[in-house]
Coordinates of C-alpha atoms in Angstrom, one line a residue:
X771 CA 78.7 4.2 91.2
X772 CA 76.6 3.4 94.5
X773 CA 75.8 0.3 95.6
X774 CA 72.2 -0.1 94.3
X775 CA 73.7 1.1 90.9
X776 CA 76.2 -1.9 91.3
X777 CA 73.6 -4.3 92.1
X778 CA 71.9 -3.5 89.5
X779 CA 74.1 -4.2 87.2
X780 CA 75.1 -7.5 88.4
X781 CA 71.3 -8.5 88.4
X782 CA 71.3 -7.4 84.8
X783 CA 74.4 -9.2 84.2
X784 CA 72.6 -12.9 86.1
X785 CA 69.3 -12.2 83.9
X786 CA 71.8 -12.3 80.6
X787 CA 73.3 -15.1 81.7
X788 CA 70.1 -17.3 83.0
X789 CA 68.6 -16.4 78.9
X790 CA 71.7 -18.2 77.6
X791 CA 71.8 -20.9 79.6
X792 CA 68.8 -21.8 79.2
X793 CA 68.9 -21.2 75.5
X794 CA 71.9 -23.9 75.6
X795 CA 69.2 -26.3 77.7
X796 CA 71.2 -25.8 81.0
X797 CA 67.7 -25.3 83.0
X798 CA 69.0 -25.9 86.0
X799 CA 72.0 -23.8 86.1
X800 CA 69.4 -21.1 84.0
X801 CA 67.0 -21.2 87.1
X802 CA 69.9 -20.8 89.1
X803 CA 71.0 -17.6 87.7
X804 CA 67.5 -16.5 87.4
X805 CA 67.1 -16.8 91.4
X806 CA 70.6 -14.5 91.6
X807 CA 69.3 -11.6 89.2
X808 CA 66.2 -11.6 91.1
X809 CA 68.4 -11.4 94.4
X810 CA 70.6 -8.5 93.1
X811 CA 67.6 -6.5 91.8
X812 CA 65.8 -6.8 95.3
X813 CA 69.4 -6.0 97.1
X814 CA 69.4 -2.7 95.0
X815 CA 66.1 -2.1 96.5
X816 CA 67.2 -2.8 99.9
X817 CA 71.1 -0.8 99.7
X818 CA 68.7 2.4 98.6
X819 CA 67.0 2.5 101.9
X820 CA 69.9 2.1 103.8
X821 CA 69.8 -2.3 104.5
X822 CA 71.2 -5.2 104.1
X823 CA 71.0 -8.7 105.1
X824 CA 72.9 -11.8 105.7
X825 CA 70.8 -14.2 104.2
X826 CA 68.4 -15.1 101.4
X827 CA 65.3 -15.8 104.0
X828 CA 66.0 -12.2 105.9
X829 CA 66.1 -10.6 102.4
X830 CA 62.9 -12.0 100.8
X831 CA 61.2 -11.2 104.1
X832 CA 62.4 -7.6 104.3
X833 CA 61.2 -7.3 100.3
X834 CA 57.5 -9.0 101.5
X835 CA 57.3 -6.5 103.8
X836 CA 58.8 -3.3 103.0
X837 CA 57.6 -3.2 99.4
X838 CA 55.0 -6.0 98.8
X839 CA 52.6 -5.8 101.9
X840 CA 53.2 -1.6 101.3
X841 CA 51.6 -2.5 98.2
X842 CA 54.5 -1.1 96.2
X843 CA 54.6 -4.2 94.5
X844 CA 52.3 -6.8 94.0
X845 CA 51.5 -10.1 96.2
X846 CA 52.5 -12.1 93.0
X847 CA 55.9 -11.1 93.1
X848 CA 56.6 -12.9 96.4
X849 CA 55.6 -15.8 95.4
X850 CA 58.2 -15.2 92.3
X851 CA 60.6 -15.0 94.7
X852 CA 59.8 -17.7 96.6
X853 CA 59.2 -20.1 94.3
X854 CA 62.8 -19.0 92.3
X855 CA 64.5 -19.7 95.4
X856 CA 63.3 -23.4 95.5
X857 CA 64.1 -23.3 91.9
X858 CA 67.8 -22.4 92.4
X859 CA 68.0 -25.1 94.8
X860 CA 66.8 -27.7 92.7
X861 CA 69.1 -26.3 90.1
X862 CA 72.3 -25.8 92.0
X863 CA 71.7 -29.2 94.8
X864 CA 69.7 -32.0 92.8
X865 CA 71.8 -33.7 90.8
X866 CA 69.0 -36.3 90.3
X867 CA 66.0 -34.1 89.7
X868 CA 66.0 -32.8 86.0
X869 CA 64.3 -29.3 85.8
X870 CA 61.7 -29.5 83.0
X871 CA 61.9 -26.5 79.9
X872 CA 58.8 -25.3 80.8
X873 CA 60.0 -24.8 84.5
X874 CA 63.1 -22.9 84.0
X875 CA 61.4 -20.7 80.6
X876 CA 58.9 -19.6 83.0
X877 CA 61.9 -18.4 86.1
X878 CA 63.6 -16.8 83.3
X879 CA 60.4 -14.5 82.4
X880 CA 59.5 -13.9 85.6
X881 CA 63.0 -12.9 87.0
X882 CA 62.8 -10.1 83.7
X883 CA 59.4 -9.3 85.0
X884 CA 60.6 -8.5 88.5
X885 CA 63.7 -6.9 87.3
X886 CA 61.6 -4.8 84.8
X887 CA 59.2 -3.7 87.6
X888 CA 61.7 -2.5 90.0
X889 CA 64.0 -1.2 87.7
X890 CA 60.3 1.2 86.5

């Protein structure tokens, strides 16, 4: 299996597990797991031109862009990213902050939504 096939999978594998925790109302840990798929499925893109990074900020630059500004995918999608990436913090570093349902249903979607659109 190659590496953007493995990456895949593990994306695939965050987005199932962000859908049941936040069916179980764990929205913080849901969002969290949401940021990760998203992060997996953008690595795929990345390992099938040959890079990789060392950290979150270099990778979500190098998607912006190599496949957003390229107009291979669409401005919206960066601020996805962006804004799952606060999320995650919130969910994995506030212990005080509550994420709201609304908040963590909507990183959910949109992490399937990315997925979907770089898995098509």
């Amino acid at each position: 299996m190659t590496p953007e096939s493995e990456a895949l999978l593990a994306a695939a594998a965050k987005l199932q597990a962000a859908e049941l925790l936040f069916k179980e109302g764990l929205n913080g840990d849901a969002a969290s797991r949401a940021y990760y798929a998203v992060f997996h499925a953008i690595s795929a893109l990345h390992l099938a031109n040959g890079n990789t990074f060392s950290s979150h900020a270099q990778l979500i630059g190098r998607f912006n862009k190599d496949f957003v500004r390229t107009g291979l995918f669409a401005p919206e999608y960066t601020r996805i990213v962006t804004r799952l990436f606060e999320d995650r913090q919130l969910g994995d570093y506030d212990a005080v902050t509550a994420m709201a349902d609304d908040q963590a249903k909507r990183d959910v979607a949109d992490a399937r939504r990315l997925i979907d659109a770089i898995r098509a």
